[in-house]
mmCIF file of N, CA, C and O in Angstrom:
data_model
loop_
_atom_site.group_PDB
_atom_site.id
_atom_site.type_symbol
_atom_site.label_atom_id
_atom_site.label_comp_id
_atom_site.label_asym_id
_atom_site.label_seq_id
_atom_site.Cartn_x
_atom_site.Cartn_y
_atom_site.Cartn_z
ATOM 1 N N UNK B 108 23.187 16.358 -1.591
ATOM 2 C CA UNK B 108 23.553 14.960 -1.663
ATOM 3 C C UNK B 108 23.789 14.541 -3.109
ATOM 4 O O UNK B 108 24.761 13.831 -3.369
ATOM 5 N N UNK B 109 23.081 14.880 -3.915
ATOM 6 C CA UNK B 109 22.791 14.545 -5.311
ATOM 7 C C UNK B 109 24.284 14.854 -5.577
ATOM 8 O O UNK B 109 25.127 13.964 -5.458
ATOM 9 N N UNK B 110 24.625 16.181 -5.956
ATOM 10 C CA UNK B 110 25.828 16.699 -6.004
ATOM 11 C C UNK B 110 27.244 16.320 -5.735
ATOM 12 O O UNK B 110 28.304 16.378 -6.356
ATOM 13 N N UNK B 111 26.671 15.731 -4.057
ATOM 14 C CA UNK B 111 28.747 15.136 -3.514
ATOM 15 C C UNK B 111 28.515 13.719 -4.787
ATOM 16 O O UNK B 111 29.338 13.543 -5.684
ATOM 17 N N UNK B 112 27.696 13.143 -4.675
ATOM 18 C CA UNK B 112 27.046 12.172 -5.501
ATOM 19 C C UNK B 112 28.666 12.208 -7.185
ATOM 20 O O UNK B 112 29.715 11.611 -7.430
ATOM 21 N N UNK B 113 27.680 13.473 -7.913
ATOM 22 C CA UNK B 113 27.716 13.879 -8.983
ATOM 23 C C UNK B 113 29.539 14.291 -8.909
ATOM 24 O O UNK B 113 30.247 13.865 -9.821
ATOM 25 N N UNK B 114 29.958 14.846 -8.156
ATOM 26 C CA UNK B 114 31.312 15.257 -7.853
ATOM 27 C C UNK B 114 32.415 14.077 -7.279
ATOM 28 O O UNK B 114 33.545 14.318 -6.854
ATOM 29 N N UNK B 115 31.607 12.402 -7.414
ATOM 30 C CA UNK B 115 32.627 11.841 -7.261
ATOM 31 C C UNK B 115 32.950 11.250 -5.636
ATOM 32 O O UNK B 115 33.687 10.332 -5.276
ATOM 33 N N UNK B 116 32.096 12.161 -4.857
ATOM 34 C CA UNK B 116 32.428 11.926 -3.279
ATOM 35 C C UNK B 116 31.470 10.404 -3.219
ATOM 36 O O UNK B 116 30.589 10.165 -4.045
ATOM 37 N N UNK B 117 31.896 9.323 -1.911
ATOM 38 C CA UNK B 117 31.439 8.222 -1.270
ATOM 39 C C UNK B 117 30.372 9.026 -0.293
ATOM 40 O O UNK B 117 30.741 9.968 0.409
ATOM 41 N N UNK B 118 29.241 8.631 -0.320
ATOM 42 C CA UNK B 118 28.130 9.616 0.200
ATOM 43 C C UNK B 118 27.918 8.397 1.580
ATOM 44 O O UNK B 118 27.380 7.319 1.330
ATOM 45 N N UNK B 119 28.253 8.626 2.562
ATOM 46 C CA UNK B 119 28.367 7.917 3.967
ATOM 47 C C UNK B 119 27.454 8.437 5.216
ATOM 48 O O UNK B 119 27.941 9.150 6.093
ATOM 49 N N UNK B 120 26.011 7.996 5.225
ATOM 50 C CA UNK B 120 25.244 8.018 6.197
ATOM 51 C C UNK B 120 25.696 7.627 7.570
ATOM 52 O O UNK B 120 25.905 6.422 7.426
ATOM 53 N N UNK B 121 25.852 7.793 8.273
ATOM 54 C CA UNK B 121 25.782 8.107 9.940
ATOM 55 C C UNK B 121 24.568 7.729 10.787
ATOM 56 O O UNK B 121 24.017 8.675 11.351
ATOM 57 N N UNK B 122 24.038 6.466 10.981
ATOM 58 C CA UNK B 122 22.488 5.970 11.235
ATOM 59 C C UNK B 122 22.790 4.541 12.603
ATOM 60 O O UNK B 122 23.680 3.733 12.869
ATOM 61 N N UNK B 123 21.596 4.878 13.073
ATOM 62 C CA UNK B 123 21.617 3.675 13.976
ATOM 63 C C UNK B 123 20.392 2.908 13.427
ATOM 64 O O UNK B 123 19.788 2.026 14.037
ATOM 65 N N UNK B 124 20.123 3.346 12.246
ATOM 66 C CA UNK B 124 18.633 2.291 12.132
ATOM 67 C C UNK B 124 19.510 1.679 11.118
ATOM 68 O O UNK B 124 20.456 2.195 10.524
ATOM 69 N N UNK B 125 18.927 0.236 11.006
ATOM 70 C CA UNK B 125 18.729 -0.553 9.710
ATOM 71 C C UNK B 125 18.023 -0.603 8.174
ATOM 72 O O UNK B 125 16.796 -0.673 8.118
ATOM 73 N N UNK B 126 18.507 -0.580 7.415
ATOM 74 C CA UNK B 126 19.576 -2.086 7.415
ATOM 75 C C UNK B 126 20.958 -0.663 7.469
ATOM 76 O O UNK B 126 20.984 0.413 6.872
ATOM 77 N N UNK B 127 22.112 -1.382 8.602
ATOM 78 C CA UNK B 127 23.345 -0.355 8.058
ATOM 79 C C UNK B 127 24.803 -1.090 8.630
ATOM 80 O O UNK B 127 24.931 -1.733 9.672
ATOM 81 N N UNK B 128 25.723 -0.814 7.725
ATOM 82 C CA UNK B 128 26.597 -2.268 8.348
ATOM 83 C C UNK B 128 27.476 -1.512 9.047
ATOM 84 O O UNK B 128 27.677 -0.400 8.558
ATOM 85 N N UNK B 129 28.260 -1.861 10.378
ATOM 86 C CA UNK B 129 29.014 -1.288 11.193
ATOM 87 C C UNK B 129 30.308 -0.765 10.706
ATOM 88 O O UNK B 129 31.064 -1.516 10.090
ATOM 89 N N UNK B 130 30.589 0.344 10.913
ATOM 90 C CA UNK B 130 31.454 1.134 10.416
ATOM 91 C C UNK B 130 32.966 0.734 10.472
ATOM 92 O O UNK B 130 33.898 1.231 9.841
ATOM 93 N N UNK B 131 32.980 -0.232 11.334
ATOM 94 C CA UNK B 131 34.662 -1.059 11.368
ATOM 95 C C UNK B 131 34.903 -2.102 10.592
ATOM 96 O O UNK B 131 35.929 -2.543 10.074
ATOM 97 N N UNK B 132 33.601 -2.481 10.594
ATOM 98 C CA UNK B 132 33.560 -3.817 9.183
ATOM 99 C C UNK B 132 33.708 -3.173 7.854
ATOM 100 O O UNK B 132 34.714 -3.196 7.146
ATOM 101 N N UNK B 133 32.493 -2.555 7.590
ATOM 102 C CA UNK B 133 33.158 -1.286 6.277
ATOM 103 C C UNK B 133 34.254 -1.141 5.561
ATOM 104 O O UNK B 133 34.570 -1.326 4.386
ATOM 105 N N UNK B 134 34.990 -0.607 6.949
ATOM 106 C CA UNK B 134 36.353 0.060 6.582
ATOM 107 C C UNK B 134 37.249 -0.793 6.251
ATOM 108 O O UNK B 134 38.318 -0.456 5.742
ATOM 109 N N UNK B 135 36.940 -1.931 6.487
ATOM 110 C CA UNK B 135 37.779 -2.989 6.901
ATOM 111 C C UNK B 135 37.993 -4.006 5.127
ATOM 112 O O UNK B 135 38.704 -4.962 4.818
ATOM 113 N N UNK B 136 36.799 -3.022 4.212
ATOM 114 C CA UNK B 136 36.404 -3.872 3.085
ATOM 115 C C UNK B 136 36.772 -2.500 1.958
ATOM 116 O O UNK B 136 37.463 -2.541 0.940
ATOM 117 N N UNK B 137 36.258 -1.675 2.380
ATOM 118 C CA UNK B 137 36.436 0.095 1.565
ATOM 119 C C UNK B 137 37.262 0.917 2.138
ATOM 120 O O UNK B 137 37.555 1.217 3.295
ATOM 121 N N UNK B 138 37.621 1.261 0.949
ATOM 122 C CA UNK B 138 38.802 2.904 0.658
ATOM 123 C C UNK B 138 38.477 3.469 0.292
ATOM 124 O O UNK B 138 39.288 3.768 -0.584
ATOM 125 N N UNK B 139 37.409 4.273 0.192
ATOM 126 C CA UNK B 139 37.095 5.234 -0.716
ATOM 127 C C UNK B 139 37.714 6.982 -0.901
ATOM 128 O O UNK B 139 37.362 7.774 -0.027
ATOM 129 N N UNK B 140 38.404 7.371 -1.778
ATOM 130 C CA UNK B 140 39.026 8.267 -2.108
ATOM 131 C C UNK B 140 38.916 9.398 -1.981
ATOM 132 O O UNK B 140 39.820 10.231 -1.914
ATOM 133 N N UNK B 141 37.470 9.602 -1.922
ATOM 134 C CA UNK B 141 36.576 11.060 -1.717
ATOM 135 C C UNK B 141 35.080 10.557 -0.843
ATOM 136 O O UNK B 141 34.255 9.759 -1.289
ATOM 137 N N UNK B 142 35.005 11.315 0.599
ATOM 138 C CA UNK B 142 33.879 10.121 1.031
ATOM 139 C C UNK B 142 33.609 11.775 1.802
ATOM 140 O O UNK B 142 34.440 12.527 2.309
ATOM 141 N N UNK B 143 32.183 11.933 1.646
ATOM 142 C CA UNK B 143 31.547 13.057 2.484
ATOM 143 C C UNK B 143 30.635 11.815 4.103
ATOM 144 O O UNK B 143 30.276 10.659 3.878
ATOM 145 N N UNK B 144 30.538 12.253 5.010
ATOM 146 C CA UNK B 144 29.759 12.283 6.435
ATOM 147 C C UNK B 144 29.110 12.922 6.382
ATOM 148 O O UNK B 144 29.211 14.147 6.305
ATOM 149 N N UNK B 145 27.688 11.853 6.425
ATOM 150 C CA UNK B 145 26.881 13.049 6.324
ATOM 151 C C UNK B 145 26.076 12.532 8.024
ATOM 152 O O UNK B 145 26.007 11.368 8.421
ATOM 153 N N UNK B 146 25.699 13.425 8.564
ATOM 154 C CA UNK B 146 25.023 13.168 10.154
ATOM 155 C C UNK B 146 23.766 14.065 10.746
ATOM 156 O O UNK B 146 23.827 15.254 10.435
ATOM 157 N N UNK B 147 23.004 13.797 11.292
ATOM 158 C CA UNK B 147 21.481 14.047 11.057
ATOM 159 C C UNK B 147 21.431 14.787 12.697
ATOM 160 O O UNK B 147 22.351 14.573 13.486
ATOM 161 N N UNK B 148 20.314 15.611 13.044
ATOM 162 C CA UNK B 148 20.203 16.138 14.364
ATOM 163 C C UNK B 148 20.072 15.294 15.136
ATOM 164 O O UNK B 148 19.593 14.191 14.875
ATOM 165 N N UNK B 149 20.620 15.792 16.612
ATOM 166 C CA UNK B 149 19.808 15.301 17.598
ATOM 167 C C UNK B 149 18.640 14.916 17.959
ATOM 168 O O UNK B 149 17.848 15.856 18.025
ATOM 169 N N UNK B 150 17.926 13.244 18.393
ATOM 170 C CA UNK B 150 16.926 12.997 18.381
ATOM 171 C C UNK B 150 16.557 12.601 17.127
ATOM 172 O O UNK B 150 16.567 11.372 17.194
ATOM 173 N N UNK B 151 16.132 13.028 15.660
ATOM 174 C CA UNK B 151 15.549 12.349 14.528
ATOM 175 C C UNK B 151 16.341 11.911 13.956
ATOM 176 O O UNK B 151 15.917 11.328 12.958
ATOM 177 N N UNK B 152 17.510 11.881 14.095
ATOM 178 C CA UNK B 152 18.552 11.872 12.678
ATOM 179 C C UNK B 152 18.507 11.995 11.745
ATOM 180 O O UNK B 152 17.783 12.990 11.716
ATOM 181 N N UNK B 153 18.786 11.699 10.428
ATOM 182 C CA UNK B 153 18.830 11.418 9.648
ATOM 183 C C UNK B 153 17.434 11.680 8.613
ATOM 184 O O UNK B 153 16.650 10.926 9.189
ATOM 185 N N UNK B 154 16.745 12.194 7.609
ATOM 186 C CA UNK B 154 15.633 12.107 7.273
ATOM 187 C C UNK B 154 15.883 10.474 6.614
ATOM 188 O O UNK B 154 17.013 9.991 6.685
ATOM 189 N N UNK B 155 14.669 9.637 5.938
ATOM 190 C CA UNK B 155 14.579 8.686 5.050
ATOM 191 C C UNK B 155 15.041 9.413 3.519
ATOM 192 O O UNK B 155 15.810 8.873 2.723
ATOM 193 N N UNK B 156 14.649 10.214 3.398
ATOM 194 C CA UNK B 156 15.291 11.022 2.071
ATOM 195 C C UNK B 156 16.832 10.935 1.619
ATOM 196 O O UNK B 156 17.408 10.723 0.552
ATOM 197 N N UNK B 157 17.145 11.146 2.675
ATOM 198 C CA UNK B 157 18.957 11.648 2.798
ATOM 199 C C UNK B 157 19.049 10.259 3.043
ATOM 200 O O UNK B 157 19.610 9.818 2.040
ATOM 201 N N UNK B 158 18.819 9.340 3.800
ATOM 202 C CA UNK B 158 19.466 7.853 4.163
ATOM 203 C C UNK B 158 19.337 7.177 2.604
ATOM 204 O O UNK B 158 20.321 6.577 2.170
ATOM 205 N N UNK B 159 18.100 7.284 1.765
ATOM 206 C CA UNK B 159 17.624 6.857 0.955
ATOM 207 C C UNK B 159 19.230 7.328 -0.492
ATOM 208 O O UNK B 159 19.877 6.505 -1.141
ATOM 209 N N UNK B 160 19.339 8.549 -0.513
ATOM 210 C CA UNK B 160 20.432 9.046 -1.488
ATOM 211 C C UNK B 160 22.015 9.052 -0.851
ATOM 212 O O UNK B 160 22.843 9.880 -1.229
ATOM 213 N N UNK B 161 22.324 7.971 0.205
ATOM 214 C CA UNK B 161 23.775 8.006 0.857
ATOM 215 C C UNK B 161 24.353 6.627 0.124
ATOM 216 O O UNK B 161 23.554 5.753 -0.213
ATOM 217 N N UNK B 162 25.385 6.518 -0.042
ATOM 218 C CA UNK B 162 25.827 4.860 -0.763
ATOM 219 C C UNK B 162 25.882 4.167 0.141
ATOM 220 O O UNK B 162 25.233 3.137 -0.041
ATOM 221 N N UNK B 163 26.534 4.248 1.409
ATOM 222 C CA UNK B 163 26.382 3.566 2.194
ATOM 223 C C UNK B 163 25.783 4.077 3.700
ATOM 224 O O UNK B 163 26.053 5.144 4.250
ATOM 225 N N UNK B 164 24.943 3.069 4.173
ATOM 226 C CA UNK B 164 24.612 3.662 5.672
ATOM 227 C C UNK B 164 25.407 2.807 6.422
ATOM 228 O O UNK B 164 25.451 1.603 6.167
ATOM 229 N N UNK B 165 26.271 3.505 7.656
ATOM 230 C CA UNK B 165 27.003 2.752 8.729
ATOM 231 C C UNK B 165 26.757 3.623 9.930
ATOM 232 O O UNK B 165 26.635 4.830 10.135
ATOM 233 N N UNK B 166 26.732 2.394 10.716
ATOM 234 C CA UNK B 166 26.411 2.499 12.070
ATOM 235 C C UNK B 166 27.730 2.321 12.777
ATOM 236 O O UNK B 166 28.702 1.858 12.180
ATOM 237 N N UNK B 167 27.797 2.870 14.694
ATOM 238 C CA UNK B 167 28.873 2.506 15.563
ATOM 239 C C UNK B 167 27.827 1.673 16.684
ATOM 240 O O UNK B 167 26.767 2.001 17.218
ATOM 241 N N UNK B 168 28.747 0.339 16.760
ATOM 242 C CA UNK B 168 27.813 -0.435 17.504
ATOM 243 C C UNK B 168 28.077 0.301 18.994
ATOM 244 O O UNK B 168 29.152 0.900 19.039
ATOM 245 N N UNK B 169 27.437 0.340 19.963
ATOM 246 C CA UNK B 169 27.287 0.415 21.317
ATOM 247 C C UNK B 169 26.319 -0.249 22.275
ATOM 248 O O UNK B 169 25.124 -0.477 22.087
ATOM 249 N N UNK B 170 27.116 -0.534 23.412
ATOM 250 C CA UNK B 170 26.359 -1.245 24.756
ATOM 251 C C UNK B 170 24.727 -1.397 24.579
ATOM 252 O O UNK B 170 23.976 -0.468 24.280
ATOM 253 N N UNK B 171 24.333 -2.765 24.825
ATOM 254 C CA UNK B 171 22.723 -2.634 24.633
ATOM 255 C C UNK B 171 21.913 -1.434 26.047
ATOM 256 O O UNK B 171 20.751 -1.034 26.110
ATOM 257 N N UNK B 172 23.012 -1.177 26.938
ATOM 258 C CA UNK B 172 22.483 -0.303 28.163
ATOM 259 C C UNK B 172 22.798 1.827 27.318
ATOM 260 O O UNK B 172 22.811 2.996 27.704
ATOM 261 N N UNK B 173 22.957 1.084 26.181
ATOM 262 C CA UNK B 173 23.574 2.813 25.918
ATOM 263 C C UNK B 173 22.149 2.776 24.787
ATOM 264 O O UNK B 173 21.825 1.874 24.015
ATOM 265 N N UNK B 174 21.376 4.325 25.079
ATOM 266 C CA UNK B 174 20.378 4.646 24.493
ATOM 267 C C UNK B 174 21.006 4.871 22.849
ATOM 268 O O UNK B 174 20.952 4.140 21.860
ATOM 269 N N UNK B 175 21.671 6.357 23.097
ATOM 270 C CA UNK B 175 22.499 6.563 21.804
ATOM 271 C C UNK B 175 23.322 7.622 22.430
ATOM 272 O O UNK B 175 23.370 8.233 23.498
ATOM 273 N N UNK B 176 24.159 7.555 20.917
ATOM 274 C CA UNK B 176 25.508 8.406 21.189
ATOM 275 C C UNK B 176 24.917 10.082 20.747
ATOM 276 O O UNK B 176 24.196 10.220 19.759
ATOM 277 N N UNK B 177 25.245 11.033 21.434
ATOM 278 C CA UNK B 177 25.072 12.856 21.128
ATOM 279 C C UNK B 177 25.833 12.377 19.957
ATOM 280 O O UNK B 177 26.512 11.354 19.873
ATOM 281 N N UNK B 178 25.562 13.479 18.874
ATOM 282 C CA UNK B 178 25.683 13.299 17.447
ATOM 283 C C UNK B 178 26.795 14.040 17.096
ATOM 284 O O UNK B 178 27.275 14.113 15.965
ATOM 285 N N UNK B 179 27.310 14.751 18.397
ATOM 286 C CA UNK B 179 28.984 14.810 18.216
ATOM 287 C C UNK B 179 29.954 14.155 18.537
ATOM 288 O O UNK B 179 31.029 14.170 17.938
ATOM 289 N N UNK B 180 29.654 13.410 19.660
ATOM 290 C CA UNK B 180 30.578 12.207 19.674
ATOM 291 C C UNK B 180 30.233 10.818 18.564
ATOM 292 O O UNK B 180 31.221 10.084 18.533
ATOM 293 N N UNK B 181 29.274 10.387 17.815
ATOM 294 C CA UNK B 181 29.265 9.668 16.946
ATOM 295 C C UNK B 181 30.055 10.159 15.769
ATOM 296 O O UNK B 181 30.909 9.493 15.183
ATOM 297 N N UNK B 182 29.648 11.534 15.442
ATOM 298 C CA UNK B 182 30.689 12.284 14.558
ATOM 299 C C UNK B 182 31.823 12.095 14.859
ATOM 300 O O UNK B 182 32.359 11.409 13.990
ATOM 301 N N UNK B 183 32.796 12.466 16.022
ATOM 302 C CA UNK B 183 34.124 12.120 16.274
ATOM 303 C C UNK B 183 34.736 10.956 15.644
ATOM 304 O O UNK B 183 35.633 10.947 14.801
ATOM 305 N N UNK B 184 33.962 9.722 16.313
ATOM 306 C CA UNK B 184 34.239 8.517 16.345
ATOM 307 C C UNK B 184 34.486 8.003 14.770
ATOM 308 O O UNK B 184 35.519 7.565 14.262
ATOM 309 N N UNK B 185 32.992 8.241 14.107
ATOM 310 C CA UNK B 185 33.506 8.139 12.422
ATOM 311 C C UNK B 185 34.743 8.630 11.877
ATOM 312 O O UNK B 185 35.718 8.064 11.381
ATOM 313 N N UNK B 186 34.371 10.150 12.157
ATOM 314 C CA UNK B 186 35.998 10.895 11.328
ATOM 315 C C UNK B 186 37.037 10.306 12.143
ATOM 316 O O UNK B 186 37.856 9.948 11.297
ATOM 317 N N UNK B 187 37.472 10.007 13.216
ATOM 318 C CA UNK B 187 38.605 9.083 13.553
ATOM 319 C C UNK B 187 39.210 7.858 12.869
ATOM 320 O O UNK B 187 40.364 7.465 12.698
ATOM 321 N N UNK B 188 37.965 7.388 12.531
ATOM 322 C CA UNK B 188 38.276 5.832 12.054
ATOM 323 C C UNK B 188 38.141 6.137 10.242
ATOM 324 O O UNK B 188 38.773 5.441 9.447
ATOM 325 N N UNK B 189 37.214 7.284 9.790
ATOM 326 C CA UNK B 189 37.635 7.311 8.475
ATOM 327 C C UNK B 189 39.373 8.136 8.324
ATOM 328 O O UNK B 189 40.230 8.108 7.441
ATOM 329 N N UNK B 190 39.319 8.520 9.091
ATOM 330 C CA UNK B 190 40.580 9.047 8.759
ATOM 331 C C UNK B 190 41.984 8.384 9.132
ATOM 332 O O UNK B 190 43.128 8.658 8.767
ATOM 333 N N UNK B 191 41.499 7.451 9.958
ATOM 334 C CA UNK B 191 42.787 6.589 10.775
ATOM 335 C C UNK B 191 42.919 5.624 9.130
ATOM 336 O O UNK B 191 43.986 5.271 8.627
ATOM 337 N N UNK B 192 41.648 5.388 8.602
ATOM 338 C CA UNK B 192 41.581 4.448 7.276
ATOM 339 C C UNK B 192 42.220 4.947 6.035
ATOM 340 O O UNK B 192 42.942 4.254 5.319
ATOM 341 N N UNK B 193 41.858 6.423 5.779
ATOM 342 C CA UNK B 193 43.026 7.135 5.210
ATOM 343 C C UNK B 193 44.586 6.966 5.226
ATOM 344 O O UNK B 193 45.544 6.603 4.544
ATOM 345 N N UNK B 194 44.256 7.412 6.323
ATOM 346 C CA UNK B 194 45.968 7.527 6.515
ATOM 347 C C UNK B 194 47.192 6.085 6.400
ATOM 348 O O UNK B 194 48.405 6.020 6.196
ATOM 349 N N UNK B 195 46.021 5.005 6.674
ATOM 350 C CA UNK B 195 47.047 3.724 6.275
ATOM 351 C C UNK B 195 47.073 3.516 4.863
ATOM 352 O O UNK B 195 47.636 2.532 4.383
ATOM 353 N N UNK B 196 46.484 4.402 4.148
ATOM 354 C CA UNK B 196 45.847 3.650 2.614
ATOM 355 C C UNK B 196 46.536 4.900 1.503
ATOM 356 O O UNK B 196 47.064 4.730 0.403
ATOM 357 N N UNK B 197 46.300 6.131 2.247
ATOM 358 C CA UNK B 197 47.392 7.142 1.147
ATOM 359 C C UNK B 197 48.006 7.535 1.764
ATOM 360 O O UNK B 197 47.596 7.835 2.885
ATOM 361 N N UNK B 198 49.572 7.804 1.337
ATOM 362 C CA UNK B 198 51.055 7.887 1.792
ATOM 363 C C UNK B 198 50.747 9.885 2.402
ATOM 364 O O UNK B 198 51.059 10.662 3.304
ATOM 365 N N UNK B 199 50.038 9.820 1.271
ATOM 366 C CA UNK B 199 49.949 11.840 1.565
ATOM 367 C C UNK B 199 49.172 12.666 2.952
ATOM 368 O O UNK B 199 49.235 13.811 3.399
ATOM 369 N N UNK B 200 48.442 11.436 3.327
ATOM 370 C CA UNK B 200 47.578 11.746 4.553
ATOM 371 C C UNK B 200 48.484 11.023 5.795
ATOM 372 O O UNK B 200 48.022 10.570 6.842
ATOM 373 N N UNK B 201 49.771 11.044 5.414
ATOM 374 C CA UNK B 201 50.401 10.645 6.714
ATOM 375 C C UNK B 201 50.350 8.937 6.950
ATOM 376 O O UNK B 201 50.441 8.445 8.074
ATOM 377 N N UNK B 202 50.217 8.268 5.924
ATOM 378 C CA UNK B 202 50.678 6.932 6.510
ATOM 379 C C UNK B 202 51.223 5.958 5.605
ATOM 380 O O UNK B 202 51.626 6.649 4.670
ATOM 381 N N UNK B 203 51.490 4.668 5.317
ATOM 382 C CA UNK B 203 52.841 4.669 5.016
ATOM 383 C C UNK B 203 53.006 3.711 3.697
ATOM 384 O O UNK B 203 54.118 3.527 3.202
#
């Protein structure tokens, strides 16, 4: 973490706990140029360590009847929308 840190990358936690602001609002405010995902196991997620050294923590809101999302479909869902955010913002990633 220290490292993507040190190399310039947007260090982007993957969390359903708080405090973490929803990942469409986010995007909706940031571009960031170089952004690592970072996403925690099944069941614990995330340590406090790693949440503690991420720049930002964002969450995907879901149904109050939905426990949580498997930590590959939350993964999907991020890289979709970071990358759908890309692609409107640099010409080289395909958008315009």
């Amino acid at each position: 973490m220290v490292t993507l840190g040190a190399l310039g990358f947007t260090r982007l936690a993957l969390t359903p706990r708080e405090p973490s602001d929803q990942l469409a609002e986010w995007l909706r405010q940031a571009s960031p140029a170089r952004w690592a995902l970072i996403v925690g196991a099944e069941g614990p997620g995330l340590t406090a360590a790693v949440e503690d050294l991420a720049d930002h923590r964002l969450k995907i809101p879901i149904s109050p009847e939905v426990d949580s999302l498997n930590v590959t479909v939350a993964a999907g869902i991020a890289l979709a929308a970071l990358s759908g955010a890309l692609s409107r913002t640099d010409p080289r990633a395909g958008g315009r």
